Short mmCIF file of C-alpha atoms and ligand atoms in Angstrom, two decimals:
data_model
loop_
_atom_site.label_atom_id
_atom_site.label_comp_id
_atom_site.label_asym_id
_atom_site.label_seq_id
_atom_site.Cartn_x
_atom_site.Cartn_y
_atom_site.Cartn_z
CA MET A 12 106.53 55.24 172.05
CA LYS A 13 104.12 53.99 174.68
CA GLN A 14 105.72 52.23 177.66
CA LYS A 15 105.45 48.50 177.58
CA PHE A 16 104.95 47.11 181.06
CA ASP A 17 106.17 43.66 182.16
CA ALA A 18 102.73 43.08 183.83
CA ILE A 19 99.32 44.96 184.03
CA VAL A 20 97.25 43.94 187.01
CA VAL A 21 93.50 44.80 186.66
CA GLY A 22 91.88 45.48 189.96
CA ALA A 23 93.39 46.79 193.16
CA GLY A 24 91.29 44.51 195.62
CA PRO A 25 93.28 42.07 197.85
CA ALA A 26 94.25 39.85 194.84
CA GLY A 27 95.55 42.76 192.58
CA SER A 28 97.33 44.66 195.35
CA ALA A 29 99.17 41.48 196.60
CA CYS A 30 100.10 40.59 193.00
CA GLY A 31 101.11 44.23 192.09
CA TYR A 32 103.13 44.46 195.33
CA SER A 33 105.00 41.25 194.69
CA LEU A 34 105.72 41.99 190.97
CA ALA A 35 107.01 45.40 191.75
CA LYS A 36 109.13 44.34 194.61
CA SER A 37 110.85 41.92 192.26
CA GLY A 38 111.61 44.73 190.01
CA LEU A 39 109.08 44.19 187.26
CA ALA A 40 107.55 47.25 185.62
CA THR A 41 104.02 46.91 186.86
CA LEU A 42 100.76 48.89 186.28
CA VAL A 43 97.81 48.29 188.55
CA VAL A 44 94.61 49.46 186.85
CA GLU A 45 91.62 50.23 189.30
CA ARG A 46 88.26 51.56 188.08
CA GLY A 47 87.34 52.98 191.41
CA LYS A 48 88.16 56.66 192.33
CA PHE A 49 90.77 55.18 194.59
CA PRO A 50 91.39 51.46 195.61
CA GLY A 51 88.55 50.28 197.81
CA ALA A 52 86.18 53.15 196.87
CA LYS A 53 83.72 50.62 195.30
CA ASN A 54 84.54 47.54 197.38
CA MET A 55 82.58 45.92 200.07
CA TRP A 56 82.43 42.57 201.99
CA GLY A 57 81.23 41.27 205.32
CA GLY A 58 84.38 42.07 207.13
CA VAL A 59 86.21 39.36 208.88
CA PHE A 60 89.84 39.29 207.50
CA TYR A 61 92.08 36.22 208.23
CA GLY A 62 95.73 37.41 207.90
CA PRO A 63 98.22 34.67 207.37
CA SER A 64 98.86 35.47 203.76
CA LEU A 65 99.32 39.16 204.40
CA ASN A 66 101.47 38.49 207.54
CA GLN A 67 103.94 36.67 205.16
CA LEU A 68 104.24 39.81 203.17
CA PHE A 69 104.18 42.42 206.09
CA PRO A 70 104.99 40.66 209.39
CA GLY A 71 102.89 42.31 212.17
CA PHE A 72 100.75 44.18 209.56
CA TRP A 73 98.08 44.91 212.18
CA GLU A 74 100.38 47.53 213.64
CA GLU A 75 100.11 49.75 210.60
CA ALA A 76 97.12 48.45 208.49
CA PRO A 77 93.81 50.01 209.21
CA VAL A 78 92.20 47.11 211.07
CA GLU A 79 89.18 47.81 213.28
CA ARG A 80 89.13 45.05 215.92
CA TYR A 81 90.79 41.63 216.43
CA ILE A 82 88.25 38.93 216.48
CA LEU A 83 88.34 37.37 220.03
CA ARG A 84 84.90 35.68 219.75
CA HIS A 85 82.97 33.75 217.27
CA LYS A 86 79.15 33.59 217.87
CA PHE A 87 76.65 31.35 215.92
CA SER A 88 72.95 31.75 216.26
CA LEU A 89 70.04 29.78 214.89
CA LEU A 90 66.90 31.94 214.66
CA ALA A 91 63.23 30.87 214.65
CA PRO A 92 60.63 33.48 214.25
CA GLU A 93 60.55 34.53 217.84
CA SER A 94 63.30 32.63 219.55
CA SER A 95 67.06 31.99 219.11
CA PHE A 96 69.68 29.44 220.08
CA SER A 97 73.23 30.65 220.29
CA THR A 98 76.83 29.19 220.85
CA GLU A 99 79.98 31.16 221.30
CA PHE A 100 83.66 30.16 220.96
CA THR A 101 86.56 32.29 222.36
CA THR A 102 90.12 31.57 223.35
CA LYS A 103 92.77 33.75 224.90
CA LYS A 104 94.93 32.72 221.95
CA PHE A 105 92.77 34.71 219.41
CA GLY A 106 93.63 37.83 221.44
CA GLU A 107 97.30 37.53 221.14
CA PRO A 108 99.56 38.30 218.09
CA PRO A 109 99.53 37.17 215.38
CA TYR A 110 95.67 37.09 216.17
CA ASN A 111 93.29 34.94 214.28
CA GLY A 112 91.22 37.44 212.46
CA PHE A 113 90.29 41.10 212.27
CA SER A 114 87.22 43.17 211.40
CA LEU A 115 88.04 45.88 208.75
CA LEU A 116 86.53 48.22 206.26
CA ARG A 117 87.49 47.63 202.71
CA SER A 118 87.54 51.37 201.83
CA LYS A 119 90.38 51.99 204.29
CA PHE A 120 92.11 48.51 203.93
CA ASP A 121 92.38 48.38 200.07
CA ARG A 122 93.63 51.88 199.84
CA TRP A 123 96.46 50.96 202.53
CA PHE A 124 97.21 47.74 200.59
CA ALA A 125 97.53 49.45 197.28
CA SER A 126 99.75 52.08 198.76
CA LYS A 127 102.15 49.31 199.77
CA ALA A 128 102.25 48.16 196.16
CA GLU A 129 102.89 51.79 195.06
CA GLN A 130 105.72 52.12 197.56
CA ALA A 131 107.25 48.99 196.13
CA GLY A 132 107.36 50.64 192.64
CA ALA A 133 104.12 49.65 191.05
CA ILE A 134 102.02 52.49 189.18
CA ILE A 135 98.47 52.66 190.57
CA ALA A 136 96.17 54.11 187.96
CA SER A 137 92.88 54.72 189.94
CA GLY A 138 89.77 55.92 188.07
CA LEU A 139 90.73 53.81 184.94
CA GLN A 140 88.59 50.81 183.80
CA ALA A 141 90.07 48.12 181.68
CA ASP A 142 87.50 47.60 178.85
CA ASP A 143 89.12 44.96 176.72
CA LEU A 144 92.21 42.96 176.07
CA LEU A 145 94.83 43.49 173.38
CA TRP A 146 95.73 40.60 171.18
CA ASP A 147 98.48 39.44 168.99
CA GLY A 148 96.90 36.42 167.44
CA LYS A 149 96.03 34.11 170.22
CA ARG A 150 98.16 35.88 172.74
CA VAL A 151 97.12 38.57 175.15
CA VAL A 152 99.65 41.57 174.92
CA GLY A 153 97.89 44.22 177.00
CA ILE A 154 94.59 45.94 177.66
CA LYS A 155 92.37 48.60 176.29
CA ALA A 156 91.56 51.29 179.03
CA GLY A 157 89.98 54.79 178.78
CA GLY A 158 90.33 54.78 174.88
CA ASP A 159 94.22 53.80 175.22
CA GLU A 160 96.08 50.80 174.29
CA LEU A 161 98.42 49.73 177.11
CA PRO A 162 100.80 46.87 176.17
CA ALA A 163 102.30 44.45 178.54
CA SER A 164 104.01 41.01 178.50
CA VAL A 165 101.35 39.60 180.73
CA VAL A 166 97.84 40.70 182.11
CA ILE A 167 96.73 39.45 185.56
CA ALA A 168 92.88 39.78 185.86
CA CYS A 169 92.13 40.49 189.51
CA ASP A 170 88.87 42.21 188.53
CA GLY A 171 86.54 40.32 190.90
CA VAL A 172 83.47 38.28 190.58
CA ASN A 173 82.11 39.74 187.36
CA SER A 174 85.58 39.56 185.61
CA VAL A 175 84.99 40.85 182.14
CA LEU A 176 88.60 40.22 181.14
CA ALA A 177 88.51 36.50 182.09
CA GLU A 178 85.28 36.30 179.95
CA LYS A 179 87.02 38.10 177.01
CA ALA A 180 90.06 35.75 177.44
CA GLY A 181 87.59 32.85 176.85
CA LEU A 182 88.46 31.37 180.21
CA ARG A 183 84.91 31.54 181.65
CA GLY A 184 81.36 32.62 180.82
CA LYS A 185 79.13 34.46 183.25
CA PHE A 186 78.95 32.56 186.54
CA SER A 187 75.65 30.83 186.97
CA PRO A 188 73.26 32.38 189.48
CA GLY A 189 73.07 28.92 191.29
CA ASP A 190 76.73 29.34 192.07
CA MET A 191 76.46 32.87 193.42
CA LYS A 192 75.14 34.46 196.69
CA GLN A 193 74.03 38.03 196.81
CA GLY A 194 75.39 39.97 199.77
CA ILE A 195 74.02 43.14 201.07
CA LYS A 196 75.51 45.07 203.87
CA GLU A 197 74.94 48.00 206.04
CA ILE A 198 77.37 49.84 208.11
CA ILE A 199 75.66 51.07 211.19
CA GLN A 200 77.10 53.83 213.34
CA LEU A 201 76.92 53.37 217.24
CA PRO A 202 79.05 55.02 219.87
CA ARG A 203 82.09 52.92 220.82
CA ASP A 204 81.18 52.38 224.49
CA LEU A 205 77.64 51.22 223.45
CA ILE A 206 79.17 48.67 221.03
CA GLU A 207 81.46 47.41 223.81
CA GLN A 208 78.54 47.16 226.36
CA ARG A 209 76.23 45.46 223.98
CA PHE A 210 78.69 42.80 222.65
CA ASN A 211 80.67 42.42 225.94
CA LEU A 212 83.92 43.69 224.58
CA ALA A 213 86.87 45.55 225.95
CA GLY A 214 89.55 47.68 224.25
CA GLU A 215 90.27 46.40 220.68
CA GLU A 216 88.32 43.16 221.19
CA GLY A 217 85.80 42.24 218.62
CA VAL A 218 83.05 39.73 217.74
CA ALA A 219 82.10 37.90 214.59
CA TRP A 220 78.47 36.71 214.81
CA GLU A 221 76.92 34.56 212.19
CA PHE A 222 73.16 33.70 211.97
CA ILE A 223 71.02 31.22 210.06
CA GLY A 224 67.31 30.79 210.41
CA THR A 225 63.79 31.30 209.25
CA PHE A 226 64.43 35.01 208.19
CA THR A 227 65.81 33.67 204.80
CA ARG A 228 62.48 31.90 204.23
CA GLY A 229 64.31 28.68 203.39
CA ILE A 230 66.65 30.33 200.94
CA PRO A 231 70.15 29.09 201.46
CA GLY A 232 72.29 31.78 203.25
CA GLY A 233 72.54 33.63 206.41
CA ALA A 234 73.34 36.99 208.16
CA PHE A 235 76.20 38.47 210.03
CA ILE A 236 77.18 41.22 212.49
CA TYR A 237 80.77 42.20 212.85
CA THR A 238 81.82 44.75 215.30
CA ASN A 239 84.16 47.57 214.14
CA LYS A 240 85.53 50.25 216.35
CA GLU A 241 82.52 52.65 216.01
CA THR A 242 80.30 50.87 213.55
CA LEU A 243 78.71 47.44 212.99
CA SER A 244 78.95 45.68 209.76
CA VAL A 245 75.45 43.99 209.36
CA GLY A 246 74.24 42.06 206.42
CA ILE A 247 72.92 39.00 204.75
CA VAL A 248 74.34 36.66 202.09
CA VAL A 249 71.58 34.47 200.13
CA GLN A 250 71.54 32.34 197.18
CA LEU A 251 70.88 34.40 194.07
CA SER A 252 69.05 31.95 191.92
CA GLU A 253 66.35 31.30 194.63
CA LEU A 254 65.92 35.05 195.28
CA ALA A 255 65.00 35.40 191.62
CA GLU A 256 62.88 32.21 191.50
CA LYS A 257 60.87 33.09 194.70
CA LYS A 258 60.89 36.86 193.66
CA ILE A 259 62.02 37.87 197.10
CA SER A 260 64.11 40.97 197.75
CA ALA A 261 67.41 40.38 199.73
CA ASN A 262 66.75 43.77 201.31
CA ASP A 263 63.37 42.57 202.79
CA LEU A 264 65.25 39.59 204.34
CA LEU A 265 67.82 41.86 205.82
CA GLU A 266 64.94 44.09 207.27
CA GLU A 267 63.36 40.91 208.69
CA PHE A 268 66.62 39.83 210.22
CA LYS A 269 67.30 43.24 211.81
CA GLN A 270 63.87 43.25 213.42
CA HIS A 271 64.28 39.82 215.07
CA PRO A 272 64.03 40.01 218.85
CA ALA A 273 67.53 38.65 219.29
CA VAL A 274 69.08 41.23 216.93
CA ALA A 275 66.98 44.42 217.27
CA ASN A 276 68.37 45.45 220.66
CA LEU A 277 71.91 45.10 219.42
CA LEU A 278 71.23 47.64 216.64
CA ALA A 279 68.87 49.97 218.42
CA ASP A 280 69.57 53.70 217.83
CA GLY A 281 72.23 52.77 215.27
CA LYS A 282 72.59 55.28 212.29
CA LEU A 283 72.85 53.91 208.77
CA ALA A 284 76.23 55.13 207.40
CA GLU A 285 76.56 53.07 204.26
CA TYR A 286 74.58 50.48 202.15
CA SER A 287 76.18 48.24 199.52
CA ALA A 288 75.53 45.11 197.60
CA HIS A 289 77.87 42.62 195.86
CA LEU A 290 77.92 39.10 194.46
CA ILE A 291 79.98 36.19 195.92
CA PRO A 292 81.04 33.15 193.89
CA VAL A 293 80.36 30.31 196.37
CA GLY A 294 80.28 27.27 194.05
CA GLY A 295 83.74 25.97 195.19
CA LYS A 296 86.17 23.95 193.09
CA ALA A 297 83.37 22.86 190.54
CA MET A 298 82.98 26.50 189.33
CA MET A 299 86.66 27.31 189.15
CA PRO A 300 87.35 28.47 185.42
CA GLY A 301 90.46 28.02 183.38
CA LEU A 302 93.27 29.97 185.25
CA TYR A 303 95.71 30.95 182.42
CA LYS A 304 96.45 31.23 178.75
CA ASP A 305 99.12 32.96 176.50
CA GLY A 306 99.98 36.17 178.27
CA PHE A 307 97.17 36.04 180.78
CA LEU A 308 96.30 34.90 184.35
CA VAL A 309 93.28 35.19 186.60
CA ALA A 310 93.34 35.35 190.42
CA GLY A 311 90.88 35.97 193.35
CA ASP A 312 87.26 36.13 192.98
CA ALA A 313 87.52 36.45 189.20
CA ALA A 314 88.52 32.56 189.33
CA ALA A 315 86.02 31.89 192.10
CA LEU A 316 88.86 31.12 194.51
CA ILE A 317 86.88 31.57 197.68
CA LEU A 318 85.98 29.19 200.51
CA ALA A 319 82.46 29.09 201.73
CA THR A 320 81.80 26.17 204.21
CA GLY A 321 78.73 27.48 205.89
CA LEU A 322 80.72 28.13 209.01
CA ALA A 323 83.52 30.25 207.29
CA MET A 324 83.55 32.69 204.44
CA GLU A 325 87.10 33.25 203.40
CA GLY A 326 87.79 35.22 200.31
CA ALA A 327 90.40 37.99 200.96
CA ASN A 328 92.99 35.52 202.30
CA PHE A 329 92.39 33.42 199.28
CA ALA A 330 92.58 36.44 197.03
CA ILE A 331 95.83 37.49 198.51
CA ALA A 332 97.39 33.91 198.24
CA SER A 333 96.34 33.50 194.59
CA GLY A 334 97.48 36.94 193.61
CA LEU A 335 100.99 36.02 195.08
CA ALA A 336 101.00 32.64 193.32
CA ALA A 337 100.20 34.58 190.08
CA ALA A 338 103.01 36.95 190.79
CA ARG A 339 105.47 34.08 191.40
CA THR A 340 104.40 32.53 188.05
CA VAL A 341 105.03 35.92 186.26
CA ILE A 342 108.35 36.46 187.95
CA LYS A 343 109.48 32.98 186.77
CA ALA A 344 108.16 33.79 183.19
CA LYS A 345 110.02 37.13 183.19
CA LYS A 346 113.37 35.28 184.07
CA SER A 347 112.89 32.94 181.06
CA GLY A 348 111.46 35.59 178.87
CA ASP A 349 108.59 33.30 178.10
CA PHE A 350 105.02 34.34 178.86
CA SER A 351 103.49 31.54 176.74
CA GLU A 352 100.61 29.31 178.02
CA LYS A 353 103.18 26.64 178.53
CA SER A 354 105.34 28.80 180.70
CA LEU A 355 102.34 30.11 182.73
CA SER A 356 101.06 26.59 183.36
CA CYS A 357 102.99 26.39 186.60
CA TYR A 358 100.25 28.68 188.15
CA PRO A 359 97.77 25.99 189.20
CA GLU A 360 100.71 23.96 190.58
CA LEU A 361 101.75 26.88 192.74
CA LEU A 362 98.13 27.26 193.82
CA GLY A 363 98.01 23.55 194.58
CA GLN A 364 100.98 23.79 196.87
CA SER A 365 99.25 26.53 198.92
CA PHE A 366 96.06 26.27 201.11
CA VAL A 367 93.96 27.65 198.15
CA LEU A 368 93.46 24.58 196.04
CA LYS A 369 93.87 22.31 198.97
CA ASP A 370 91.03 23.89 200.88
CA LEU A 371 88.88 24.01 197.85
CA GLU A 372 89.38 20.36 197.18
CA ALA A 373 88.82 19.39 200.88
CA PHE A 374 85.46 21.33 200.99
CA LYS A 375 84.35 20.65 197.36
CA LYS A 376 81.07 18.98 198.59
CA ALA A 377 80.20 21.94 200.88
CA PRO A 378 78.43 23.95 198.32
CA HIS A 379 76.06 21.02 197.62
CA PHE A 380 75.28 20.42 201.26
CA LEU A 381 74.70 24.13 201.71
CA GLU A 382 71.89 24.06 199.27
CA ASN A 383 69.88 21.85 201.62
CA PRO A 384 66.77 23.98 202.75
CA ARG A 385 66.41 22.11 205.98
CA VAL A 386 69.58 23.70 207.31
CA TYR A 387 68.17 27.15 207.12
CA SER A 388 64.65 26.76 208.36
CA LEU A 389 63.73 23.28 209.83
CA TYR A 390 66.87 22.78 211.98
CA PRO A 391 66.97 26.27 213.56
CA GLN A 392 63.29 25.83 214.37
CA LEU A 393 63.89 22.47 215.90
CA ALA A 394 66.78 23.59 217.99
CA CYS A 395 64.76 26.58 219.28
CA ASP A 396 61.72 24.53 219.91
CA LEU A 397 63.58 21.82 221.85
CA ALA A 398 65.47 24.44 223.94
CA GLU A 399 62.14 26.09 224.63
CA ARG A 400 60.56 22.83 225.79
CA ILE A 401 63.76 22.07 228.00
CA PHE A 402 63.70 25.40 229.62
CA THR A 403 59.95 25.89 230.01
CA ASN A 404 58.65 25.43 233.62
CA ASP A 405 54.83 25.26 233.49
CA GLY A 406 54.47 23.68 236.90
CA LYS A 407 53.89 20.13 235.46
CA ALA A 408 56.14 17.11 235.93
CA ARG A 409 59.14 17.34 233.52
CA LYS A 410 59.49 14.99 230.55
CA LYS A 411 62.77 13.35 229.59
CA THR A 412 64.85 15.17 227.02
CA TRP A 413 64.47 12.33 224.55
CA GLU A 414 60.64 12.57 224.84
CA LEU A 415 60.88 16.46 224.24
CA LEU A 416 63.14 15.76 221.19
CA LYS A 417 60.59 13.42 219.66
CA GLN A 418 57.84 15.99 220.35
CA SER A 419 59.90 18.74 218.54
CA MET A 420 60.53 16.54 215.66
CA LYS A 421 56.93 15.36 215.26
CA ASP A 422 55.55 16.19 211.80
CA ARG A 423 58.78 18.10 210.93
CA VAL A 424 61.47 15.51 210.22
CA SER A 425 62.20 11.83 210.70
CA PHE A 426 65.18 10.40 212.46
CA LEU A 427 66.13 8.78 209.19
CA GLN A 428 66.11 12.09 207.39
CA MET A 429 68.23 13.62 210.14
CA ILE A 430 70.85 10.84 209.98
CA ARG A 431 71.05 11.34 206.20
CA ASP A 432 71.55 15.04 206.83
CA LEU A 433 74.21 14.28 209.42
CA ILE A 434 76.03 12.00 207.04
CA GLN A 435 75.92 14.72 204.42
CA ILE A 436 77.43 17.18 206.83
CA LYS A 437 80.20 14.70 207.68
CA ARG A 438 80.93 14.30 204.01
CA SER A 439 80.93 18.01 203.22
CA ILE A 440 82.57 19.80 206.14
C1 LIG B 502 78.74 40.41 201.44
C2 LIG B 502 80.02 39.93 201.38
C3 LIG B 502 80.75 39.37 202.60
C4 LIG B 502 82.06 38.86 202.45
N1 LIG B 502 82.63 38.55 203.67
C5 LIG B 502 83.99 38.22 203.66
C6 LIG B 502 84.61 38.02 204.83
O1 LIG B 502 84.03 38.26 205.91
N2 LIG B 502 85.79 37.59 204.77
C7 LIG B 502 86.49 37.34 203.58
O2 LIG B 502 87.71 36.94 203.72
N3 LIG B 502 85.88 37.45 202.46
C8 LIG B 502 84.60 37.95 202.46
N4 LIG B 502 83.94 38.18 201.17
C9 LIG B 502 84.70 37.94 199.99
C10 LIG B 502 85.72 38.85 199.67
O3 LIG B 502 85.15 40.19 199.66
C11 LIG B 502 86.27 38.54 198.23
O4 LIG B 502 86.59 37.11 198.15
C12 LIG B 502 87.47 39.37 198.06
O5 LIG B 502 87.21 40.71 198.09
C13 LIG B 502 88.13 38.99 196.55
O6 LIG B 502 89.09 39.84 196.35
P1 LIG B 502 89.55 40.21 194.80
O7 LIG B 502 90.71 41.12 194.82
O8 LIG B 502 89.60 38.97 193.98
O9 LIG B 502 88.31 40.96 194.20
P2 LIG B 502 87.67 42.32 194.63
O10 LIG B 502 87.79 42.63 196.11
O11 LIG B 502 86.21 42.33 194.12
O12 LIG B 502 88.34 43.41 193.89
C14 LIG B 502 88.30 43.62 192.53
C15 LIG B 502 88.79 44.99 192.21
O13 LIG B 502 88.85 45.10 190.71
C16 LIG B 502 88.25 46.43 190.32
N5 LIG B 502 87.78 46.23 188.92
C17 LIG B 502 86.76 45.33 188.55
N6 LIG B 502 86.72 45.43 187.11
C18 LIG B 502 87.54 46.36 186.80
C19 LIG B 502 88.09 46.70 185.50
N7 LIG B 502 87.41 46.37 184.35
N8 LIG B 502 88.99 47.78 185.33
C20 LIG B 502 89.72 48.13 186.46
N9 LIG B 502 89.31 47.72 187.72
C21 LIG B 502 88.22 46.84 187.80
C22 LIG B 502 87.28 46.66 191.34
O14 LIG B 502 86.89 47.96 191.46
C23 LIG B 502 87.90 46.04 192.63
O15 LIG B 502 88.70 47.04 193.33
C24 LIG B 502 82.69 38.76 201.29
C25 LIG B 502 82.05 39.12 200.07
C26 LIG B 502 80.89 39.76 200.19
C27 LIG B 502 80.17 40.33 198.94
#
């Protein structure tokens, strides 16, 4: 007779490995099914990992996990076609344990994380895709994968943004393109010493650099450069619906970004090592689907549990925290021997006690504000134009800054509009 698992976790990304690890550690017979050749084989992201949830599981994880650099500095630049305006934040604190964030590469990290679940006792079945759910009436009782039926008391869908299983369970439809961003990313190889010179880094220090500006042609989104040990993660993230509407290729926008005078020198002589594309569910709390039903739970990107405030994109930490909350729900259900919808209904409560739902609630208006096209085109141009006027010395008498600001704003935006946008910022973030 086929083994019946207590739990089948679908997907060995951050949500799935956290969930699988926690379940196996509590002694539950756990199977983690991953369609990639190995965990992480198909996965991509920008690359800054915030570690508090992982640090709870493995204190001091950075000593053994394959992290690239700790993020000591955060830079933010506004790009106009030929100019740029940048700010930078750094603090000694970010360079000390437990550190604030790390750059890392998913192919190595996901593999490491899944190996921790395996060491805890979970079976990791790589190269196996879950195609469907097994049902007993209205109750999910396992999955169909690779032509086999695999029974389980509960299935946890950690299968990412396009979660087929959450759809099959009737908890969500396809996410709308208006709630999605298209991410594309290149990994660019550069010698370590060149990275450190160009980005003013020493040892294991790293920088996370975000950009918005005219290169997205008014489409909500931005670009990033994150430093790894011997590579750079370079990419853009732009609203999917507007790309389709305006018939613009995300790749063209990435090329435009890479050729900007403020960027090109940073990437010069780099060799393209990898290219990947992925969707991101950025609609916030409003797009969160149902999270559970009889014998079934959803975690991570599959449930759109990701924070995108414009200044921060945080998905992996949210995926881990939601995977852990799903595991706690299942461990409780196992104790009572009851995997019904009623028994699993404590899952949103557990999520509500953690930062996951608290942050999504606090920033629920951010997705709406982030659709404002002035943020991506007009304001970066305004900032660069004003800075150019302030710094230009043309041998004539200087004008007061207020006058220069009025000149920069002329025919572009009214004070009233700017104040309205500032109020919207205040309400959103
Ligand atoms: C361009 C880009 C930049 C980003 N930048 C950041 C960042 O800097 N910091 C950050 O924290 N987050 C970032 N994110 C978001 C982050 O990557 C996600 O929020 C996070 O990976 C979600 O984890 P997850 O485990 O829910 O899903 P995923 O990481 O997508 O993992 C899902 C797993 O399920 C597997 N799978 C899918 N379907 C099946 C199936 N049917 N059967 C078996 N296996 C299946 C997949 O192969 C995959 O391994 C970024 C995302 C993108 C696209």
